[in-house]
């Protein structure tokens, strides 16, 4: 595809950011040439936009101009001296000279001073050929340094190599402050300062600490901004300057950051966030920028493996043998136990094209609808709740919309850890003055971080989201703050009336719900007034909303809140689910649910079945198939016998591990397609090696419905891309698939799915990315949905009664466990645990309030037994006042932690999404691992030995 470039070229830097969009243009003369630019453009940028590159060092187009280096001086007719072009706004009629003897001499003097305190080791410097200081020395024609190198200098400053991904070499620093400003303006962490004055000035992480010990979150924005080799990626230091690049998309979270994969041959030198990326605008987090080493980790399995049972060693076989073995097993099982005894699970980590093929394989080759996706356990309530109220199972905005919000409500989401780049954009807006309401049991970073403070933190008790959102809307209606015109014009009147009567019932008042939710009524009232006042109020929510027994109800309550305040259908507002994994939206769009074909069309609709049946050449089943929990129940009951899982680790990620592993052990054929022998693969009888995002072509769809390209930059280590594996499996089953490239799969999706009819690889290459719907009505996609009218026509208010969860605390289980993510690790950790990111988080810990800890004699660092009605595990204690007394918290990135041994099989009433966020537990001091952990360790050893024997058949252990 055309997005792969043959040669390496640094992205063009215009020196200062583009001005705010303006229709007004101005014309000035630069070096005798008339140029026209948007009003508000700096002289430096105006020149760069017109091919005139004024030397610069402290300026870069991702940062506000600073004006410290004095290299970008120009002459401007009528102005005194030599103004800095980076801080001077271009004016209509201005006459600028960028080069003459006076300017050149001044610039040379400036460079001379810099170079006199800079090591002259360009030939052996890691950024030789990719250094702005080197380029500028050449650009200004520096030929000598008159001051010599003998005076005071910084050349012997020590390097800081504490960060696993980048090195700080202060001997090369020119104190341009680009790093400090990047940390403030782009990332919003404020970890760096310039300490000292004049000659003593130096860059200091936090309190002059090593980077690793400082507040730095390793986003790399400072490294990207640094014009010298002072801050350099270790990949660049080790491998040298890249040779070619390709534009691709991060395979981690639902932000969907665009990257330039900078390559040498088939090796990634570094990942550089793409300035033209519409979701990230040149920023990234530690995962996307640095944590790609898992792709070539020694644990990668590169040959297919088969075995008859899970208690025997694997056998490495050819792809052909693996496909035949698998197809024979599936057909044999179907013959013996019936057509519906097999099924498949798609993954939100895989591409749209791969996901589409897996559900097609299940429907067309297995002949049933037993396909489900990991979105079942995260955002299925979003699909249900938004479809039921607004008419479309997707977020309403583009991420950029947040820059127009006046009030931002974050419910059950922790963006700084789980959606870091979006969090940086949100924090930028908050620093500009937008107000923040956080609804979360835990004091997430956003509640108070440098230059950001929530106006309200509604620290509710886990499981009471519905009561809190109902109470907020109760205040809005009872105080007459609702958007009457919007409701009248845009929403169904009968449904509104019924909902209004319901919500105004005193049972929904904050005073009434206070005892249940733990949130003082006055705080609810204050937050409700702030939200209603807006004028642009936006809601961002995450798994802290969906993963509850009332997940779907909360999503509908959130939609009600947005509709009743008129906050839908324009920029700055909306209902925005923050999707956890990279392709949650896409896996849902692609027909992964057992009741829906691609585009959320129900399998019971004969017209839809006829459309797909004709294209696929089969008759499709009209009954919805099994959801994941139903598959597990049926497996335990002996009715479900074979499962194909692509890119998903249900044994670690799904709730009630005892039940899941019992189900997996009951299968006769378990097929896992993945990069590593993950927890699920330990129960497999067929292992089909997967390909990482660097080894394949395809697309991901992020949380804002943005379809972005994934580009192959290296050959698949196992020889096949994931879509090819599914295709070959289909052929072995006797169902023909003959795609030559994933673009053909996308063409088929576009032919069959009304919201995708305008999507093609050619258009993706041209536009960079596309937000669906993309069709005749919106040829370049749809950033904001529901403008003018809702997708379903009129908005539908739904009555949302609060029903307390069955998962109640008792004397035996007096605490509530809730779970979440951490910045450095990703989901089940299969990828990030195989990178240096584990330096930040090498085990999951239990956060417990000091009061609860003291009552139990637990001290920081103690091993704590955590017991629920489902099971028991042991974690190390961390005392924290981030959580309220009565609540404990952990993450779930390490399999040995067994967080899901403890979570129960309670689930959302509408979608079966598990209630991960609420588990009644007891915590107590222990001295050894739990029985489950001991069993887990034994089983893991056994399975690793089976793998080792397959890989090294002639050695003895
Ligand atoms: S580390 Fe780099 S960006 Fe920061 S002040 Fe030094 S030269 Fe400038
Ligand atoms: S890596 Fe990111 S957080 Fe750390 S100092 Fe640099 S800009 Fe700041
Ligand atoms: S993990 Fe998310 S925020 Fe970080 S780089 Fe990847 S897509 Fe962007
Ligand atoms: S680039 Fe303008 S003063 Fe440094």
CSV table of C-alpha atoms in Angstrom, one decimal, residues 456-827:
chain,number,residue,atom,x,y,z
A,456,UNK,CA,-16.6,17.6,41.8
A,457,UNK,CA,-15.4,14.1,42.7
A,458,UNK,CA,-18.4,12.0,43.3
A,459,UNK,CA,-16.8,9.1,45.1
A,460,UNK,CA,-19.7,6.7,44.9
A,461,UNK,CA,-19.9,3.2,46.3
A,462,UNK,CA,-19.2,0.6,43.6
A,463,UNK,CA,-22.4,-0.6,41.9
A,464,UNK,CA,-24.4,2.6,42.4
A,465,UNK,CA,-23.8,4.3,39.1
A,466,UNK,CA,-27.5,4.2,38.1
A,467,UNK,CA,-28.6,5.8,41.4
A,468,UNK,CA,-26.0,8.6,40.9
A,469,UNK,CA,-26.8,9.4,37.3
A,470,UNK,CA,-30.6,9.2,38.1
A,471,UNK,CA,-30.0,11.6,41.0
A,472,UNK,CA,-28.1,14.0,38.7
A,473,UNK,CA,-30.9,14.1,36.2
A,474,UNK,CA,-33.5,14.3,39.0
A,475,UNK,CA,-31.8,17.6,40.1
A,476,UNK,CA,-31.8,18.9,36.5
A,477,UNK,CA,-35.5,18.3,35.9
A,478,UNK,CA,-36.7,19.3,39.4
A,479,UNK,CA,-34.7,22.6,39.1
A,480,UNK,CA,-36.0,23.2,35.6
A,481,UNK,CA,-32.5,23.1,34.1
A,482,UNK,CA,-33.4,20.7,31.2
A,483,UNK,CA,-33.1,21.7,27.5
A,484,UNK,CA,-36.8,22.1,26.8
A,485,UNK,CA,-36.5,23.0,23.2
A,486,UNK,CA,-34.1,20.2,22.4
A,487,UNK,CA,-36.3,17.6,24.1
A,488,UNK,CA,-39.4,18.9,22.3
A,489,UNK,CA,-37.8,18.9,18.8
A,490,UNK,CA,-35.5,15.9,19.0
A,491,UNK,CA,-37.0,13.3,21.3
A,492,UNK,CA,-40.0,11.0,21.4
A,493,UNK,CA,-42.6,12.8,23.6
A,494,UNK,CA,-44.4,9.8,25.1
A,495,UNK,CA,-41.1,8.2,26.2
A,496,UNK,CA,-39.9,11.5,27.6
A,497,UNK,CA,-43.0,12.0,29.6
A,498,UNK,CA,-42.8,8.5,31.1
A,499,UNK,CA,-39.1,9.0,31.9
A,500,UNK,CA,-39.7,12.4,33.4
A,501,UNK,CA,-42.4,11.1,35.7
A,502,UNK,CA,-40.1,8.3,36.7
A,503,UNK,CA,-37.0,10.5,37.3
A,504,UNK,CA,-38.9,13.1,39.3
A,505,UNK,CA,-40.1,10.5,41.8
A,506,UNK,CA,-38.6,11.5,45.1
A,507,UNK,CA,-36.9,8.1,45.3
A,508,UNK,CA,-34.4,9.4,42.8
A,509,UNK,CA,-33.5,12.6,44.7
A,510,UNK,CA,-29.9,12.9,45.8
A,511,UNK,CA,-31.1,13.2,49.4
A,512,UNK,CA,-32.8,9.8,49.1
A,513,UNK,CA,-30.0,8.1,47.3
A,514,UNK,CA,-27.2,9.6,49.4
A,515,UNK,CA,-27.2,6.7,51.9
A,516,UNK,CA,-27.0,4.0,49.1
A,517,UNK,CA,-24.4,5.8,46.9
A,518,UNK,CA,-22.3,7.4,49.6
A,519,UNK,CA,-22.3,10.7,47.7
A,520,UNK,CA,-23.5,13.7,49.6
A,521,UNK,CA,-26.6,15.2,48.1
A,522,UNK,CA,-25.1,18.7,47.9
A,523,UNK,CA,-22.3,17.4,45.7
A,524,UNK,CA,-24.8,15.7,43.3
A,525,UNK,CA,-26.7,19.0,43.2
A,526,UNK,CA,-23.6,21.0,42.5
A,527,UNK,CA,-22.4,18.6,39.8
A,528,UNK,CA,-25.9,18.5,38.2
A,529,UNK,CA,-26.1,22.3,38.0
A,530,UNK,CA,-22.6,22.6,36.6
A,531,UNK,CA,-23.3,19.9,33.9
A,532,UNK,CA,-26.6,21.4,32.9
A,533,UNK,CA,-25.1,24.9,32.7
A,534,UNK,CA,-22.5,23.8,30.2
A,535,UNK,CA,-23.0,25.2,27.6
A,536,UNK,CA,-21.1,22.3,26.1
A,537,UNK,CA,-21.0,19.3,28.4
A,538,UNK,CA,-19.6,16.0,27.4
A,539,UNK,CA,-19.6,12.6,29.0
A,540,UNK,CA,-16.7,10.2,28.8
A,541,UNK,CA,-17.2,6.8,30.4
A,542,UNK,CA,-15.4,3.4,30.6
A,543,UNK,CA,-15.6,0.0,32.0
A,544,UNK,CA,-16.5,1.4,35.4
A,545,UNK,CA,-19.9,1.9,33.8
A,546,UNK,CA,-20.4,-1.1,31.7
A,547,UNK,CA,-18.9,-3.9,33.8
A,548,UNK,CA,-21.8,-4.0,36.3
A,549,UNK,CA,-25.1,-6.0,36.7
A,550,UNK,CA,-26.7,-2.7,35.6
A,551,UNK,CA,-24.1,-1.8,33.0
A,552,UNK,CA,-26.7,-1.4,30.2
A,553,UNK,CA,-29.0,0.6,32.5
A,554,UNK,CA,-26.2,3.1,33.3
A,555,UNK,CA,-25.4,3.5,29.6
A,556,UNK,CA,-29.0,4.4,29.0
A,557,UNK,CA,-29.1,6.7,32.0
A,558,UNK,CA,-26.0,8.5,30.6
A,559,UNK,CA,-27.8,8.9,27.2
A,560,UNK,CA,-30.8,10.3,29.1
A,561,UNK,CA,-28.6,12.8,30.8
A,562,UNK,CA,-27.0,13.9,27.6
A,563,UNK,CA,-30.4,14.2,25.8
A,564,UNK,CA,-32.2,16.0,28.6
A,565,UNK,CA,-29.5,18.7,28.7
A,566,UNK,CA,-29.3,18.9,24.9
A,567,UNK,CA,-25.7,17.8,24.8
A,568,UNK,CA,-25.8,15.7,21.6
A,569,UNK,CA,-25.3,16.5,18.0
A,570,UNK,CA,-22.6,19.1,17.9
A,571,UNK,CA,-18.9,19.5,18.8
A,572,UNK,CA,-17.9,19.7,22.5
A,573,UNK,CA,-20.7,17.5,23.8
A,574,UNK,CA,-21.8,13.9,23.4
A,575,UNK,CA,-21.7,10.4,24.9
A,576,UNK,CA,-18.3,8.9,24.5
A,577,UNK,CA,-17.4,5.4,25.6
A,578,UNK,CA,-13.7,5.0,26.0
A,579,UNK,CA,-13.0,1.6,24.6
A,580,UNK,CA,-10.3,-0.4,26.3
A,581,UNK,CA,-8.6,-2.3,23.5
A,582,UNK,CA,-7.5,-1.1,20.2
A,583,UNK,CA,-10.4,-2.6,18.2
A,584,UNK,CA,-13.3,-3.0,20.5
A,585,UNK,CA,-15.5,-0.8,18.3
A,586,UNK,CA,-14.4,-2.7,15.2
A,587,UNK,CA,-14.9,-6.1,16.6
A,588,UNK,CA,-18.5,-5.2,17.5
A,589,UNK,CA,-19.0,-3.5,14.1
A,590,UNK,CA,-17.8,-6.6,12.3
A,591,UNK,CA,-20.6,-8.8,13.4
A,592,UNK,CA,-18.9,-10.6,16.3
A,593,UNK,CA,-22.0,-10.9,18.5
A,594,UNK,CA,-24.1,-14.1,18.2
A,595,UNK,CA,-27.2,-12.2,17.4
A,596,UNK,CA,-25.9,-9.7,14.9
A,597,UNK,CA,-24.3,-9.7,11.4
A,598,UNK,CA,-21.9,-6.9,10.5
A,599,UNK,CA,-23.3,-3.4,11.0
A,600,UNK,CA,-25.4,-4.5,14.0
A,601,UNK,CA,-28.1,-6.2,12.0
A,602,UNK,CA,-30.1,-8.9,13.7
A,603,UNK,CA,-29.7,-12.5,12.4
A,604,UNK,CA,-33.5,-12.9,12.6
A,605,UNK,CA,-34.0,-10.4,9.8
A,606,UNK,CA,-34.6,-12.4,6.7
A,607,UNK,CA,-33.5,-9.6,4.3
A,608,UNK,CA,-30.2,-9.2,6.1
A,609,UNK,CA,-29.7,-13.0,6.1
A,610,UNK,CA,-30.5,-13.1,2.4
A,611,UNK,CA,-28.0,-10.4,1.7
A,612,UNK,CA,-25.1,-12.1,3.5
A,613,UNK,CA,-26.2,-15.6,2.5
A,614,UNK,CA,-26.0,-14.6,-1.2
A,615,UNK,CA,-22.6,-13.1,-0.9
A,616,UNK,CA,-21.3,-16.0,1.1
A,617,UNK,CA,-23.1,-18.7,-0.8
A,618,UNK,CA,-24.7,-20.3,2.2
A,619,UNK,CA,-28.0,-20.4,4.1
A,620,UNK,CA,-27.6,-18.6,7.4
A,621,UNK,CA,-29.1,-19.6,10.7
A,622,UNK,CA,-31.8,-17.3,12.0
A,623,UNK,CA,-31.4,-18.0,15.8
A,624,UNK,CA,-28.8,-16.1,17.8
A,625,UNK,CA,-25.9,-18.3,18.9
A,626,UNK,CA,-24.2,-18.8,22.2
A,627,UNK,CA,-22.6,-15.9,24.1
A,628,UNK,CA,-19.3,-16.6,25.7
A,629,UNK,CA,-20.7,-17.4,29.2
A,630,UNK,CA,-23.3,-19.7,27.5
A,631,UNK,CA,-20.5,-21.5,25.6
A,632,UNK,CA,-18.7,-22.1,28.9
A,633,UNK,CA,-21.8,-23.3,30.6
A,634,UNK,CA,-22.6,-25.6,27.7
A,635,UNK,CA,-19.0,-26.9,27.7
A,636,UNK,CA,-19.3,-27.8,31.4
A,637,UNK,CA,-22.6,-29.5,30.6
A,638,UNK,CA,-21.0,-31.6,27.9
A,639,UNK,CA,-22.9,-30.0,25.0
A,640,UNK,CA,-20.2,-27.7,23.6
A,641,UNK,CA,-17.1,-29.4,22.4
A,642,UNK,CA,-14.8,-27.3,20.2
A,643,UNK,CA,-13.8,-23.6,20.3
A,644,UNK,CA,-11.7,-21.5,18.0
A,645,UNK,CA,-10.3,-18.4,19.8
A,646,UNK,CA,-8.3,-15.8,17.9
A,647,UNK,CA,-6.2,-13.4,19.8
A,648,UNK,CA,-8.1,-13.6,23.1
A,649,UNK,CA,-7.1,-14.9,26.5
A,650,UNK,CA,-10.4,-15.9,28.1
A,651,UNK,CA,-8.7,-18.0,30.8
A,652,UNK,CA,-7.1,-14.9,32.2
A,653,UNK,CA,-9.6,-12.2,31.3
A,654,UNK,CA,-13.0,-13.7,31.9
A,655,UNK,CA,-14.6,-13.8,35.4
A,656,UNK,CA,-14.7,-16.8,37.7
A,657,UNK,CA,-11.5,-18.5,36.6
A,658,UNK,CA,-12.5,-21.8,38.2
A,659,UNK,CA,-15.6,-22.0,35.9
A,660,UNK,CA,-13.7,-20.9,32.8
A,661,UNK,CA,-10.9,-23.4,33.2
A,662,UNK,CA,-13.4,-26.1,33.9
A,663,UNK,CA,-15.1,-25.3,30.7
A,664,UNK,CA,-11.9,-25.2,28.7
A,665,UNK,CA,-10.8,-28.5,30.1
A,666,UNK,CA,-14.1,-30.0,29.1
A,667,UNK,CA,-13.6,-29.3,25.4
A,668,UNK,CA,-12.4,-32.0,23.0
A,669,UNK,CA,-10.8,-29.5,20.7
A,670,UNK,CA,-9.6,-26.1,21.7
A,671,UNK,CA,-7.9,-24.0,18.9
A,672,UNK,CA,-6.0,-21.0,20.0
A,673,UNK,CA,-4.5,-18.5,17.5
A,674,UNK,CA,-2.1,-16.2,19.2
A,675,UNK,CA,1.4,-14.9,19.5
A,676,UNK,CA,2.3,-16.6,22.8
A,677,UNK,CA,1.3,-19.7,24.8
A,678,UNK,CA,-1.1,-17.6,26.8
A,679,UNK,CA,-3.3,-18.9,29.7
A,680,UNK,CA,-6.0,-20.1,27.3
A,681,UNK,CA,-3.5,-21.8,25.1
A,682,UNK,CA,-2.4,-24.0,28.0
A,683,UNK,CA,-5.9,-25.6,27.6
A,684,UNK,CA,-5.5,-25.9,23.8
A,685,UNK,CA,-5.1,-28.9,21.6
A,686,UNK,CA,-4.3,-26.8,18.5
A,687,UNK,CA,-2.0,-23.7,18.5
A,688,UNK,CA,-2.0,-21.6,15.3
A,689,UNK,CA,0.8,-19.0,15.5
A,690,UNK,CA,-0.5,-15.4,15.1
A,691,UNK,CA,1.1,-12.3,13.7
A,692,UNK,CA,1.7,-9.1,15.5
A,693,UNK,CA,0.4,-5.7,14.2
A,694,UNK,CA,3.8,-5.2,12.6
A,695,UNK,CA,3.5,-8.3,10.4
A,696,UNK,CA,0.1,-7.7,8.7
A,697,UNK,CA,-2.2,-5.4,6.8
A,698,UNK,CA,-5.6,-4.4,8.0
A,699,UNK,CA,-7.5,-1.8,9.9
A,700,UNK,CA,-8.4,-1.0,13.5
A,701,UNK,CA,-11.4,1.1,14.5
A,702,UNK,CA,-10.9,3.2,17.6
A,703,UNK,CA,-13.2,4.6,20.2
A,704,UNK,CA,-14.3,7.5,18.0
A,705,UNK,CA,-15.3,5.2,15.2
A,706,UNK,CA,-12.1,6.0,13.3
A,707,UNK,CA,-10.9,3.3,10.9
A,708,UNK,CA,-7.2,3.5,10.6
A,709,UNK,CA,-4.7,1.5,8.6
A,710,UNK,CA,-2.4,-1.2,10.0
A,711,UNK,CA,0.6,-1.8,7.7
A,712,UNK,CA,2.9,-4.7,7.4
A,713,UNK,CA,6.5,-3.6,8.0
A,714,UNK,CA,8.0,-7.0,8.5
A,715,UNK,CA,7.2,-10.5,7.2
A,716,UNK,CA,5.0,-12.7,9.6
A,717,UNK,CA,7.4,-14.6,11.8
A,718,UNK,CA,5.3,-17.8,11.3
A,719,UNK,CA,4.8,-17.2,7.6
A,720,UNK,CA,1.1,-16.3,7.5
A,721,UNK,CA,-0.9,-13.2,8.5
A,722,UNK,CA,-3.8,-13.9,10.8
A,723,UNK,CA,-6.5,-13.4,8.1
A,724,UNK,CA,-4.6,-16.0,6.0
A,725,UNK,CA,-4.7,-18.5,8.8
A,726,UNK,CA,-8.5,-18.2,9.1
A,727,UNK,CA,-8.9,-18.4,5.3
A,728,UNK,CA,-6.8,-21.6,5.2
A,729,UNK,CA,-8.8,-23.1,8.0
A,730,UNK,CA,-12.0,-22.3,6.2
A,731,UNK,CA,-10.7,-24.0,3.1
A,732,UNK,CA,-9.7,-27.1,5.1
A,733,UNK,CA,-13.3,-27.2,6.3
A,734,UNK,CA,-14.5,-27.2,2.7
A,735,UNK,CA,-15.6,-23.6,2.7
A,736,UNK,CA,-13.8,-21.6,0.0
A,737,UNK,CA,-12.3,-18.2,0.8
A,738,UNK,CA,-10.0,-16.7,-1.8
A,739,UNK,CA,-9.0,-13.2,-0.7
A,740,UNK,CA,-5.6,-12.1,-2.0
A,741,UNK,CA,-5.2,-9.1,0.3
A,742,UNK,CA,-7.2,-7.7,3.3
A,743,UNK,CA,-8.3,-4.8,1.1
A,744,UNK,CA,-10.6,-7.3,-0.6
A,745,UNK,CA,-12.1,-8.2,2.7
A,746,UNK,CA,-12.7,-4.6,3.4
A,747,UNK,CA,-14.3,-4.2,0.0
A,748,UNK,CA,-16.7,-7.1,0.9
A,749,UNK,CA,-17.5,-5.4,4.3
A,750,UNK,CA,-18.2,-2.2,2.4
A,751,UNK,CA,-20.5,-4.0,-0.1
A,752,UNK,CA,-22.6,-5.5,2.8
A,753,UNK,CA,-22.6,-2.8,5.5
A,754,UNK,CA,-24.5,0.5,5.0
A,755,UNK,CA,-22.3,2.5,7.4
A,756,UNK,CA,-19.1,1.3,5.5
A,757,UNK,CA,-20.1,1.6,1.9
A,758,UNK,CA,-17.6,4.4,1.2
A,759,UNK,CA,-14.7,2.8,3.0
A,760,UNK,CA,-11.8,1.5,0.9
A,761,UNK,CA,-8.0,1.1,1.4
A,762,UNK,CA,-7.5,3.7,-1.4
A,763,UNK,CA,-9.6,6.2,0.6
A,764,UNK,CA,-7.9,5.3,3.9
A,765,UNK,CA,-4.5,6.0,2.3
A,766,UNK,CA,-5.7,9.3,0.9
A,767,UNK,CA,-7.4,10.6,4.0
A,768,UNK,CA,-5.3,8.8,6.6
A,769,UNK,CA,-8.3,7.5,8.6
A,770,UNK,CA,-12.1,7.6,8.3
A,771,UNK,CA,-14.8,7.8,10.9
A,772,UNK,CA,-17.8,5.7,10.0
A,773,UNK,CA,-20.6,6.1,8.9
A,774,UNK,CA,-18.9,6.6,5.5
A,775,UNK,CA,-21.2,6.4,2.6
A,776,UNK,CA,-23.0,8.4,0.0
A,777,UNK,CA,-24.3,10.8,2.6
A,778,UNK,CA,-20.9,11.3,4.2
A,779,UNK,CA,-18.2,10.5,1.7
A,780,UNK,CA,-15.3,11.4,4.0
A,781,UNK,CA,-16.9,10.0,7.1
A,782,UNK,CA,-18.8,11.4,10.1
A,783,UNK,CA,-16.9,13.0,13.0
A,784,UNK,CA,-20.0,14.0,14.9
A,785,UNK,CA,-23.1,11.8,15.0
A,786,UNK,CA,-26.8,12.7,15.5
A,787,UNK,CA,-26.6,16.2,14.1
A,788,UNK,CA,-30.1,17.4,13.4
A,789,UNK,CA,-31.7,14.1,14.2
A,790,UNK,CA,-30.8,10.9,15.9
A,791,UNK,CA,-29.8,7.8,13.9
A,792,UNK,CA,-33.1,6.3,15.1
A,793,UNK,CA,-35.0,9.4,14.2
A,794,UNK,CA,-36.1,10.8,17.6
A,795,UNK,CA,-34.1,10.2,20.8
A,796,UNK,CA,-35.7,7.7,23.1
A,797,UNK,CA,-35.6,8.3,26.8
A,798,UNK,CA,-35.6,5.0,28.7
A,799,UNK,CA,-36.7,4.5,32.2
A,800,UNK,CA,-33.7,3.4,34.3
A,801,UNK,CA,-34.7,2.1,37.7
A,802,UNK,CA,-31.8,1.5,40.1
A,803,UNK,CA,-31.7,-2.2,41.2
A,804,UNK,CA,-29.0,-3.0,43.8
A,805,UNK,CA,-26.6,-5.8,42.8
A,806,UNK,CA,-26.9,-9.2,44.3
A,807,UNK,CA,-23.3,-9.0,45.1
A,808,UNK,CA,-23.7,-7.6,48.6
A,809,UNK,CA,-21.3,-7.3,51.5
A,810,UNK,CA,-21.8,-9.5,54.5
A,811,UNK,CA,-19.9,-10.2,57.7
A,812,UNK,CA,-18.0,-12.9,55.8
A,813,UNK,CA,-17.3,-10.6,52.8
A,814,UNK,CA,-17.3,-7.0,54.2
A,815,UNK,CA,-15.3,-5.3,51.5
A,816,UNK,CA,-16.0,-4.5,47.9
A,817,UNK,CA,-13.3,-5.2,45.4
A,818,UNK,CA,-13.2,-3.2,42.2
A,819,UNK,CA,-10.6,-3.5,39.4
A,820,UNK,CA,-8.9,-1.3,36.8
A,821,UNK,CA,-5.8,-0.8,34.6
A,822,UNK,CA,-2.4,0.8,35.0
A,823,UNK,CA,-0.6,2.9,32.4
A,824,UNK,CA,2.4,0.7,31.7
A,825,UNK,CA,0.5,-2.6,31.3
A,826,UNK,CA,-2.1,-3.5,28.8
A,827,UNK,CA,-5.1,-5.8,29.5
